[in-house]
CSV table of C-alpha atoms and ligand atoms in Angstrom, one decimal:
chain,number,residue,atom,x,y,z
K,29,UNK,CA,0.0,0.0,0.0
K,30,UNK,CA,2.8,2.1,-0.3
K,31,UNK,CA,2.0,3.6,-3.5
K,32,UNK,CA,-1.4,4.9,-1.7
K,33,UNK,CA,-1.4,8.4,-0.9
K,34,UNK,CA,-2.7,8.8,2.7
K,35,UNK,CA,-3.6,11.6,4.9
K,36,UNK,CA,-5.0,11.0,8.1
K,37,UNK,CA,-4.9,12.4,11.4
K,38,UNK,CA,-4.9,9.6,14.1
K,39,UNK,CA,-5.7,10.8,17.5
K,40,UNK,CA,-5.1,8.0,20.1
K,41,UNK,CA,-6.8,8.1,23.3
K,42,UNK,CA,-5.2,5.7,26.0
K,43,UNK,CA,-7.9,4.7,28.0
K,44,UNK,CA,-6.7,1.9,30.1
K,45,UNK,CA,-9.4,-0.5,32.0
K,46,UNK,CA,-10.4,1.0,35.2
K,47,UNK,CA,-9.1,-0.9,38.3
K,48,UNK,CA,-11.1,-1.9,40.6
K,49,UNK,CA,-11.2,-3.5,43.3
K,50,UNK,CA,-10.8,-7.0,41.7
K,51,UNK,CA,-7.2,-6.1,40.2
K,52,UNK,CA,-5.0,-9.2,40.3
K,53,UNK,CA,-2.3,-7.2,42.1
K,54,UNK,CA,-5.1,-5.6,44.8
K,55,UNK,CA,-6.4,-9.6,45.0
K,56,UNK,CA,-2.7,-10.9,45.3
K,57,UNK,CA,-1.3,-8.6,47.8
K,58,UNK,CA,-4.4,-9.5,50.1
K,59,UNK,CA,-3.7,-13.5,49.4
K,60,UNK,CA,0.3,-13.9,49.4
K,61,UNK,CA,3.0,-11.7,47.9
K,62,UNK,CA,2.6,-11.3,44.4
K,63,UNK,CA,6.1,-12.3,43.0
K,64,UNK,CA,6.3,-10.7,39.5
K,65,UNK,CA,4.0,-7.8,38.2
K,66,UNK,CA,3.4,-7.6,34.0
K,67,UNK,CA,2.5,-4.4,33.0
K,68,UNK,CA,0.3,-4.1,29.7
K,69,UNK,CA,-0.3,-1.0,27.6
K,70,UNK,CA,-3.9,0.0,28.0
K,71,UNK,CA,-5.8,-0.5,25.0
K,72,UNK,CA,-5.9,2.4,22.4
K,73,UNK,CA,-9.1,4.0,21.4
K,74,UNK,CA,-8.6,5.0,17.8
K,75,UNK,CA,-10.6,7.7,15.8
K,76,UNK,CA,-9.2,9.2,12.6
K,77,UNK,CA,-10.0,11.9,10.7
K,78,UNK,CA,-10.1,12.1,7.0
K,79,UNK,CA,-10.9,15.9,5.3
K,80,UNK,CA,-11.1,15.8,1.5
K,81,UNK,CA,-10.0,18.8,-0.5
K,82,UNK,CA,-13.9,19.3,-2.6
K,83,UNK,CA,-17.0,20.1,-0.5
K,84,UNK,CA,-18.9,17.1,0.7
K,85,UNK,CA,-21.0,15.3,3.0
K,86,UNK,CA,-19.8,13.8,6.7
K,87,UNK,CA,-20.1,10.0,7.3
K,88,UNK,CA,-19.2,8.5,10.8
K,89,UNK,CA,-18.6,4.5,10.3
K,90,UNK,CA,-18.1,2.8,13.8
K,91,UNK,CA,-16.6,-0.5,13.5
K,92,UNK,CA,-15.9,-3.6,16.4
K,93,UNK,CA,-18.9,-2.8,18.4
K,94,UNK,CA,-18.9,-6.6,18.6
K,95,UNK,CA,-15.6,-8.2,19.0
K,96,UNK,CA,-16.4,-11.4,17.2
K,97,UNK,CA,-17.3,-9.7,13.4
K,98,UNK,CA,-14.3,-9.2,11.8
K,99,UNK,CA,-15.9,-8.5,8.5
K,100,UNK,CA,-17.4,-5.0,10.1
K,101,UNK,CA,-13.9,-3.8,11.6
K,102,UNK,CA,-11.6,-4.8,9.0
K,103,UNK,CA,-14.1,-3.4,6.5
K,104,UNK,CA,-13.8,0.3,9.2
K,105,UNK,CA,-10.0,-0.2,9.6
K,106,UNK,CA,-9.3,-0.3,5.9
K,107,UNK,CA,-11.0,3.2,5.6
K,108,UNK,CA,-8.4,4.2,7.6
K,109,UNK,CA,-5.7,3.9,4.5
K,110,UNK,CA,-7.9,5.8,2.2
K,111,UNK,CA,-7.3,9.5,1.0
K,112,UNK,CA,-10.4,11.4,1.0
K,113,UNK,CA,-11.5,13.6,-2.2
K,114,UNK,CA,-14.3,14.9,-1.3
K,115,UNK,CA,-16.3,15.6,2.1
K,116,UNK,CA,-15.1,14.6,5.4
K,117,UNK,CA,-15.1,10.6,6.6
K,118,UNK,CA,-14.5,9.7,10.7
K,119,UNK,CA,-14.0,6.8,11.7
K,120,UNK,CA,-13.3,4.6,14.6
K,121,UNK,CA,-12.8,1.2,13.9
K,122,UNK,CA,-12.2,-1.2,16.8
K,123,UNK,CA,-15.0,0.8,19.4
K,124,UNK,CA,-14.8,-2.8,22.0
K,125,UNK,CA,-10.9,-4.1,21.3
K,126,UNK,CA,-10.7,-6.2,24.2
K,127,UNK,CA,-14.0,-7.9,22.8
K,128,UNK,CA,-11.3,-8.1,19.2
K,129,UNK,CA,-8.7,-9.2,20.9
K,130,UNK,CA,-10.7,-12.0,23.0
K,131,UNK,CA,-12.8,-12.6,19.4
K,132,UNK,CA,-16.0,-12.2,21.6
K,133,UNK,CA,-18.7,-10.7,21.3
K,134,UNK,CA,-19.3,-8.9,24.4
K,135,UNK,CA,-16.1,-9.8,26.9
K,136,UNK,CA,-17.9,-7.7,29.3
K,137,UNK,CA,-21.5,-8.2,27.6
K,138,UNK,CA,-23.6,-6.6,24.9
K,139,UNK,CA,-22.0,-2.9,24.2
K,140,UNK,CA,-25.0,-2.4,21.6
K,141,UNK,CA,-27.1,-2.8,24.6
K,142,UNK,CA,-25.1,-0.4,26.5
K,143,UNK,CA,-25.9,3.1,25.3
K,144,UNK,CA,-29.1,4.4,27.1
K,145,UNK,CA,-27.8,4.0,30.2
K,146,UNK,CA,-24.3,2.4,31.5
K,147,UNK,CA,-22.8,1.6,35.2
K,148,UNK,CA,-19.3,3.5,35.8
K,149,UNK,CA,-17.9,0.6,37.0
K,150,UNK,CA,-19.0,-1.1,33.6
K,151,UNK,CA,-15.1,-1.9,31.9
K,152,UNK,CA,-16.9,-0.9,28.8
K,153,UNK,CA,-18.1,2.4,30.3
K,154,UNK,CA,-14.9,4.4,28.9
K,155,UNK,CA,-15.4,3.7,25.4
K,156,UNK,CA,-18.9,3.9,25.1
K,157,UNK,CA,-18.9,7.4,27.1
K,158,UNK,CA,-16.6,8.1,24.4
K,159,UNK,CA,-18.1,7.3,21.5
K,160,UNK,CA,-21.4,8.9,22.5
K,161,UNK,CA,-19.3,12.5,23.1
K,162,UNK,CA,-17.6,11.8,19.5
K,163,UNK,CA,-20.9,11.2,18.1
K,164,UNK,CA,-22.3,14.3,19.8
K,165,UNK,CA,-19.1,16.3,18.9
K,166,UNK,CA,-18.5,15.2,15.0
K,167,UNK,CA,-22.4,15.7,14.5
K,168,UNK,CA,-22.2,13.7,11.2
K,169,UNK,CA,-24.9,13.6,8.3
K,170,UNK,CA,-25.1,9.8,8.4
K,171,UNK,CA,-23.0,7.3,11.2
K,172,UNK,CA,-22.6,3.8,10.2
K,173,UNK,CA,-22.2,1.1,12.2
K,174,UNK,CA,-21.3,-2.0,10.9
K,175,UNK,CA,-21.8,-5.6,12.2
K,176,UNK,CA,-21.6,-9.0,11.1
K,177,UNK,CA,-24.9,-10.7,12.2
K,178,UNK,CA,-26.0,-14.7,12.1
K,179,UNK,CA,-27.9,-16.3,9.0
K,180,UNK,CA,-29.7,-14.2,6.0
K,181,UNK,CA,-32.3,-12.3,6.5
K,182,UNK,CA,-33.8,-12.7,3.3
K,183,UNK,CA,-34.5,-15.8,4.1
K,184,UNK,CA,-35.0,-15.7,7.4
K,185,UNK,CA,-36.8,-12.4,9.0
K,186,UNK,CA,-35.8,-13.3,12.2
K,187,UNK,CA,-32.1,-13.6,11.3
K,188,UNK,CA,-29.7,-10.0,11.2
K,189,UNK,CA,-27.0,-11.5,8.8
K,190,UNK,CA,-27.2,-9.5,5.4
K,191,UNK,CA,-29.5,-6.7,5.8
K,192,UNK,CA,-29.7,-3.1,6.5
K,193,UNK,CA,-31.3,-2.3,10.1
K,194,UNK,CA,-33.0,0.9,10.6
K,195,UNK,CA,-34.9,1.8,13.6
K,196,UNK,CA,-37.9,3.7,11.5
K,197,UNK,CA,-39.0,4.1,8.0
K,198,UNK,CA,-38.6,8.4,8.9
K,199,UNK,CA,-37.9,9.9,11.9
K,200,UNK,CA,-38.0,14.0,12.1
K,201,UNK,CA,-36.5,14.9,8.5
K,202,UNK,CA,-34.3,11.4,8.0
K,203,UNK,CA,-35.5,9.5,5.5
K,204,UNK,CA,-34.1,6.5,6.9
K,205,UNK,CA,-36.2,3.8,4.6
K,206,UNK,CA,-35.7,5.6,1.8
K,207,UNK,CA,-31.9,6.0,1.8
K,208,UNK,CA,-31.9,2.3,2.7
K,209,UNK,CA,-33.7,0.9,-0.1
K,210,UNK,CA,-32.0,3.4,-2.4
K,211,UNK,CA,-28.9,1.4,-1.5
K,212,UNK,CA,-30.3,-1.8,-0.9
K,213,UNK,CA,-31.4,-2.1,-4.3
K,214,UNK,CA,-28.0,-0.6,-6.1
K,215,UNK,CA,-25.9,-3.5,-4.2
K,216,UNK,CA,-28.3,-6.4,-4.9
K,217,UNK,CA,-27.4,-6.4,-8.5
K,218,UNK,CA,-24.2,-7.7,-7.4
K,219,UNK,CA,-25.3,-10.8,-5.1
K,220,UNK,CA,-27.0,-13.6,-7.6
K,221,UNK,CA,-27.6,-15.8,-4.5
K,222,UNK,CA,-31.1,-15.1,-3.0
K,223,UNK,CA,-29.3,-15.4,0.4
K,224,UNK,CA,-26.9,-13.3,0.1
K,225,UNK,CA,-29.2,-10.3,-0.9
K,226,UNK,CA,-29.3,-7.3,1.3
K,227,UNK,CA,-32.8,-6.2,2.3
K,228,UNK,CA,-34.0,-3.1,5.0
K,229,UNK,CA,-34.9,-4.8,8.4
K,230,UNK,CA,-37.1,-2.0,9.8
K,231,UNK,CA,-37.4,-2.9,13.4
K,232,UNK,CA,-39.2,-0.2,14.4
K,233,UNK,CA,-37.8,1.0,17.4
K,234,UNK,CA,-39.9,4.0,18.5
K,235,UNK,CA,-43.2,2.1,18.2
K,236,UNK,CA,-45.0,1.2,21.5
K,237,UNK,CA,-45.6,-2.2,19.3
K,238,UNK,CA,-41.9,-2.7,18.5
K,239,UNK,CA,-40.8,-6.4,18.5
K,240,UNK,CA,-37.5,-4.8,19.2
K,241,UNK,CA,-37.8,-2.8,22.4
K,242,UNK,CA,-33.9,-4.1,23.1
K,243,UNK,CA,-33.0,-1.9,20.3
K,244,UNK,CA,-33.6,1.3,22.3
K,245,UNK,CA,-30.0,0.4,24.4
K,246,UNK,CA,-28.1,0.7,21.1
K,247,UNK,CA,-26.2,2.9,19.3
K,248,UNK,CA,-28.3,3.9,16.4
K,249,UNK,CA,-31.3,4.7,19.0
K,250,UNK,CA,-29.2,7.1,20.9
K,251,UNK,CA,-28.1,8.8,18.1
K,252,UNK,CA,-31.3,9.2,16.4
K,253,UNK,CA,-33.1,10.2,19.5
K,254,UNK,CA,-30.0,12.0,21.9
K,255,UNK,CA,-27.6,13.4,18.8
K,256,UNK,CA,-30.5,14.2,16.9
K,257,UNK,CA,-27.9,12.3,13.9
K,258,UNK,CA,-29.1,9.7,11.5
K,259,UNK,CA,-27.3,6.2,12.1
K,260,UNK,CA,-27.8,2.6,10.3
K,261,UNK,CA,-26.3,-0.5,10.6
K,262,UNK,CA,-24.7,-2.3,8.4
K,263,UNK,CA,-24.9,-6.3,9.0
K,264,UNK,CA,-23.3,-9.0,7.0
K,265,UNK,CA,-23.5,-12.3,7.5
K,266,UNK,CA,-21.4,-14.6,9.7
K,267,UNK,CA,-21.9,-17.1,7.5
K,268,UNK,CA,-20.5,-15.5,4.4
K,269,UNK,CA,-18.2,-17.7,3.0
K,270,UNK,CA,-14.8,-16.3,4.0
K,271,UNK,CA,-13.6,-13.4,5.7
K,272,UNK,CA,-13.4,-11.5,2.0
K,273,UNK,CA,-16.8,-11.7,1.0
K,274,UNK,CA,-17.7,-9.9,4.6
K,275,UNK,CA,-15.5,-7.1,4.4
K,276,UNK,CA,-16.9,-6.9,0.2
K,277,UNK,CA,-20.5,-6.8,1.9
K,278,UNK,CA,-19.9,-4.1,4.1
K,279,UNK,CA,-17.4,-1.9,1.3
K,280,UNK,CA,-20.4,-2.5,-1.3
K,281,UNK,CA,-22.9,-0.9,0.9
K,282,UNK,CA,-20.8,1.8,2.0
K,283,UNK,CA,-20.1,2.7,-1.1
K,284,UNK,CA,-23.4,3.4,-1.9
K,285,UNK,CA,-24.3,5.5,1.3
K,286,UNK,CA,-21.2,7.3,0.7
K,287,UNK,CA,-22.2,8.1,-3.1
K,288,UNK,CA,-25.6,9.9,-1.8
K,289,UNK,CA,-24.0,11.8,0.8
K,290,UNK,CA,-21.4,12.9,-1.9
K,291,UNK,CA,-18.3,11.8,-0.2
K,292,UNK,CA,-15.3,10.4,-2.4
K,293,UNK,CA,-12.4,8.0,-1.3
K,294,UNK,CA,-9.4,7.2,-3.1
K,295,UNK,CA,-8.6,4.2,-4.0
K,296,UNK,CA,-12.1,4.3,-4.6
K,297,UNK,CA,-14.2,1.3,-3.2
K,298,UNK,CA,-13.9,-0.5,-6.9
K,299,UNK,CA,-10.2,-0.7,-6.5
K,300,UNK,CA,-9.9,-1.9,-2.9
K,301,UNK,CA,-12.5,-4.7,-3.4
K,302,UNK,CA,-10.6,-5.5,-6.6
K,303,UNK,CA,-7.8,-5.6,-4.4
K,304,UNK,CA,-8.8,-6.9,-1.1
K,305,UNK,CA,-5.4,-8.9,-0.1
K,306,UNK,CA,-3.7,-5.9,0.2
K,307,UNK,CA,-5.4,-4.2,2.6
K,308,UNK,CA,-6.6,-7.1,4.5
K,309,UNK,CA,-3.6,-8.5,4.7
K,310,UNK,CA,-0.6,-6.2,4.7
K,311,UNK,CA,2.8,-7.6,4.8
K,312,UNK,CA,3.9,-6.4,8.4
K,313,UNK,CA,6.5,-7.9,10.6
K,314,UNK,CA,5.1,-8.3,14.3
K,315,UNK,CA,7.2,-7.3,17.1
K,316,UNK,CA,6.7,-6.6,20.9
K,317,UNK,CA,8.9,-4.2,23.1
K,318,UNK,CA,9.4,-5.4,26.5
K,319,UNK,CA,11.3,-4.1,29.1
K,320,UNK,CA,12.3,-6.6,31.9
K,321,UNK,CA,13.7,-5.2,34.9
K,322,UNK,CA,15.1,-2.5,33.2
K,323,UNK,CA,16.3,-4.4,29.7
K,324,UNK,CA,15.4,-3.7,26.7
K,325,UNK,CA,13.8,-6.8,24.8
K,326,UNK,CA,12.3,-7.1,21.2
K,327,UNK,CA,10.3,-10.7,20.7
K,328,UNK,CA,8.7,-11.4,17.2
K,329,UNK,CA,8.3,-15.3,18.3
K,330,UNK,CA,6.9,-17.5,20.8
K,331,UNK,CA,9.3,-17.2,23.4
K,332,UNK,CA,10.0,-18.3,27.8
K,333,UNK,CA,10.9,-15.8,30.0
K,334,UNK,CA,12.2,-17.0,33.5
K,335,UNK,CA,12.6,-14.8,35.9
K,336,UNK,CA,13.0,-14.5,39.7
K,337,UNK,CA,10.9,-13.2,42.2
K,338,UNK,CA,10.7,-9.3,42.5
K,339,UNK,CA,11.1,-8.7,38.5
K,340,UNK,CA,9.4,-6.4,36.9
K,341,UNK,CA,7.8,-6.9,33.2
K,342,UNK,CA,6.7,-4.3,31.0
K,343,UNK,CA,4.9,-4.4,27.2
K,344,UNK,CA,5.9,-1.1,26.1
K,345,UNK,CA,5.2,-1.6,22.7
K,346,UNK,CA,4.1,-3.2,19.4
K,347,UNK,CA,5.1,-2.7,15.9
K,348,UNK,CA,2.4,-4.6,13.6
K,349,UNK,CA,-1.0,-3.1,12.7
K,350,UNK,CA,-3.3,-1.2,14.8
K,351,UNK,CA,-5.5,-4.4,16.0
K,352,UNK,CA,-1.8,-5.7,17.4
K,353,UNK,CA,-2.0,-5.7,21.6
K,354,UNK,CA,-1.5,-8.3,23.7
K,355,UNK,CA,-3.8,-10.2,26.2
K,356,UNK,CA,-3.5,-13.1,28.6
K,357,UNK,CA,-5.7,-15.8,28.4
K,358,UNK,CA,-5.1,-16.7,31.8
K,359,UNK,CA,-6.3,-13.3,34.2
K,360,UNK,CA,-9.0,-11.1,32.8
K,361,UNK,CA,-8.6,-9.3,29.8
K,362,UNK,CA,-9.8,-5.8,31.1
K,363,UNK,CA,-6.7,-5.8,33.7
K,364,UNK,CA,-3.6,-4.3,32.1
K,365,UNK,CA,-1.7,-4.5,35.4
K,366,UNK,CA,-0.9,-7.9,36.7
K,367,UNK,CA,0.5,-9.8,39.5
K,368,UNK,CA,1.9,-13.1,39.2
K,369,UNK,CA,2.6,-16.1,41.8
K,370,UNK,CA,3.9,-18.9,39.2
K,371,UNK,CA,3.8,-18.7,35.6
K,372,UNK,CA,1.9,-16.2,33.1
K,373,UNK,CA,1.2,-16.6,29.1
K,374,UNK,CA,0.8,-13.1,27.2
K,375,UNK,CA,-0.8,-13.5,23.7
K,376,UNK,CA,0.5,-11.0,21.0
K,377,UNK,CA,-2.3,-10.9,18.5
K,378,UNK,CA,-3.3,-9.2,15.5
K,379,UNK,CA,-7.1,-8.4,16.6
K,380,UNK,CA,-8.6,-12.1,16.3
K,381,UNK,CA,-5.1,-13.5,15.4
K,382,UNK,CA,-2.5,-14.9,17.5
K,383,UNK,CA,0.6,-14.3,16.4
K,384,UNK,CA,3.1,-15.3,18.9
K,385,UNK,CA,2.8,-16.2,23.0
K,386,UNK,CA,5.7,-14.7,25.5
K,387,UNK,CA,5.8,-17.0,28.8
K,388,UNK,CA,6.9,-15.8,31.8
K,389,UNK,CA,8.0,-18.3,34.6
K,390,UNK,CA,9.0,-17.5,37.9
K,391,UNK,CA,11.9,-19.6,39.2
C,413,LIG,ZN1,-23.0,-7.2,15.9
């Protein structure tokens, strides 16, 4: 992608998991003495900015909501490597990373069912505290929010897989059902399987009668009915063949929504699908910085660590893409601070994808 002009302004926020009273070290230190304490970096919350030169319209898409639908964030991340012509795009691709990096899709419950009201100590309070302030502050046009749902809906109205969700046919001045159908129909020419056709799932959210009423917790509801800003999501199917054909779904139907709100990429959508390895899967070499006990360390492999009591681990880095981070499997995934009696593994991924495993053993 390096012949790809880019422009972006990346604004990282660091918002680490709060820590509460159940921290490992806190839960330690009141057990036995905690012997060796791995520090993590706390997860980034990305948002970037792209401004195109030509007057246009301004499209939000929020990616990662769930952490299990790679086809909706890799579809939002590869926006992030696009110039824009015309109009202004914002995006935030990976809104629940832990949920990515655990490939869940709530680690710490529903997020979609998180935005009417949310508990402080919620680990997911942060970022969705965020994103409803972004959402407030960017006052787009049109926010996106893609999602990789279960089955086809077109043959199967109960199933969310491959279909557009809107909340209401109109509400105030947004033509909602219109817009959708608009794009609906421009993308089905493309899918010659019935299943794989994209229909409007209207679920009616602000009627008494709604079969819905869960909807009113999620994103698109706040913004429609708190930000006063149109929002509609985007769902694939989990059952798409491949990864490819998920992240295709999504870049088809944004390109239509971002055709009637006259904002321009480049590469434009045709060339990215045409080219999909590249951007899905970019040739990067994955590397983690460590600093133990006051040494510098670079490991790009699975690798053993032993170390005696009283060390002192930290992750200071990664150098990969921006879904690289690390988790353990073996503490809670929200803690980014940890104390260790015995042994510890650290999983260096690449948001669903483990690339390597660091041990650390205490001798
Ligand atoms: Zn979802």
């Amino acid at each position: 992608m390096e012949n790809i002009r880019r422009r972006k302004l990346i604004k990282t926020l660091l918002w680490g998991a709060p820590l509460i009273a159940l921290s490992p070290i806190s839960a330690f230190a009141s057990q036995s003495r905690v012997s060796v304490r791995i520090d993590l970096p706390p997860f980034p919350l990305e948002d970037t900015y792209l401004k195109g030169e030509k007057k246009g319209g301004r499209i939000l898409v929020v990616g990662g909501i769930h952490g299990n639908e790679p086809g909706a964030y890799k579809a939002a991340d590869i926006l992030r490597h696009v110039k824009v012509k015309r109009g202004e795009l914002f995006i935030a691709p990976r809104m629940n990373f832990v949920s990515i990096l655990a490939d869940r899709r709530g680690y710490n419950g529903d997020m979609n069912r998180k935005f009417a009201s949310i508990s402080p100590r919620d680990p997911d309070y942060p970022r969705v505290k965020w994103l409803k302030n972004y959402v407030k502050e960017v006052k787009p046009e049109l926010l996106l929010t893609l999602h990789d749902g279960f089955g086809f809906h077109s043959v199967n109205p109960k199933a969310w897989g491959q279909c557009i969700v809107i909340d209401a046919e109109r509400y105030k001045n947004f033509h909602l059902g219109k817009e959708a159908r608009t794009v609906s129909e421009r993308v089905n020419r493309f899918f010659t399987k019935r299943e794989w056709k994209v229909p409007v799932y209207n679920t009616n959210t602000f009627s008494p009668n709604t079969k819905h009423p869960e909807q009113r917790k999620s994103l698109t509801y706040f913004c429609l009915k708190e930000a006063n800003v149109p929002a509609i999501c985007l769902e694939t199917s989990k059952q798409m063949p491949d990864l490819e054909m998920k992240v295709k779904t999504h870049l088809l139907l944004m390109k239509e929504f971002f055709k009637l709100h006259n904002v321009e990429i480049e590469p434009d959508f045709d060339y990215i699908i045409s080219h999909l390895d590249q951007f899905l899967k970019p040739k990067v070499h994955y590397l983690a910085n460590l600093n133990i006990n006051g040494r510098q360390v670079l490991v790009s492999s699975n690798k053993t660590f032993k170390l005696p009591k009283g060390s002192r681990v930290e992750f200071t880095g990664f150098h990969g893409t921006a879904g690289t981070n690390a988790v353990s499997p073996d503490v809670n995934m929200n803690l980014r601070k940890i104390g260790i009696k015995r042994r510890i593994a650290v999983d260096v991924k690449d948001d669903f994808r483990k690339i390597f495993t660091v041990r650390f053993v205490v001798v």
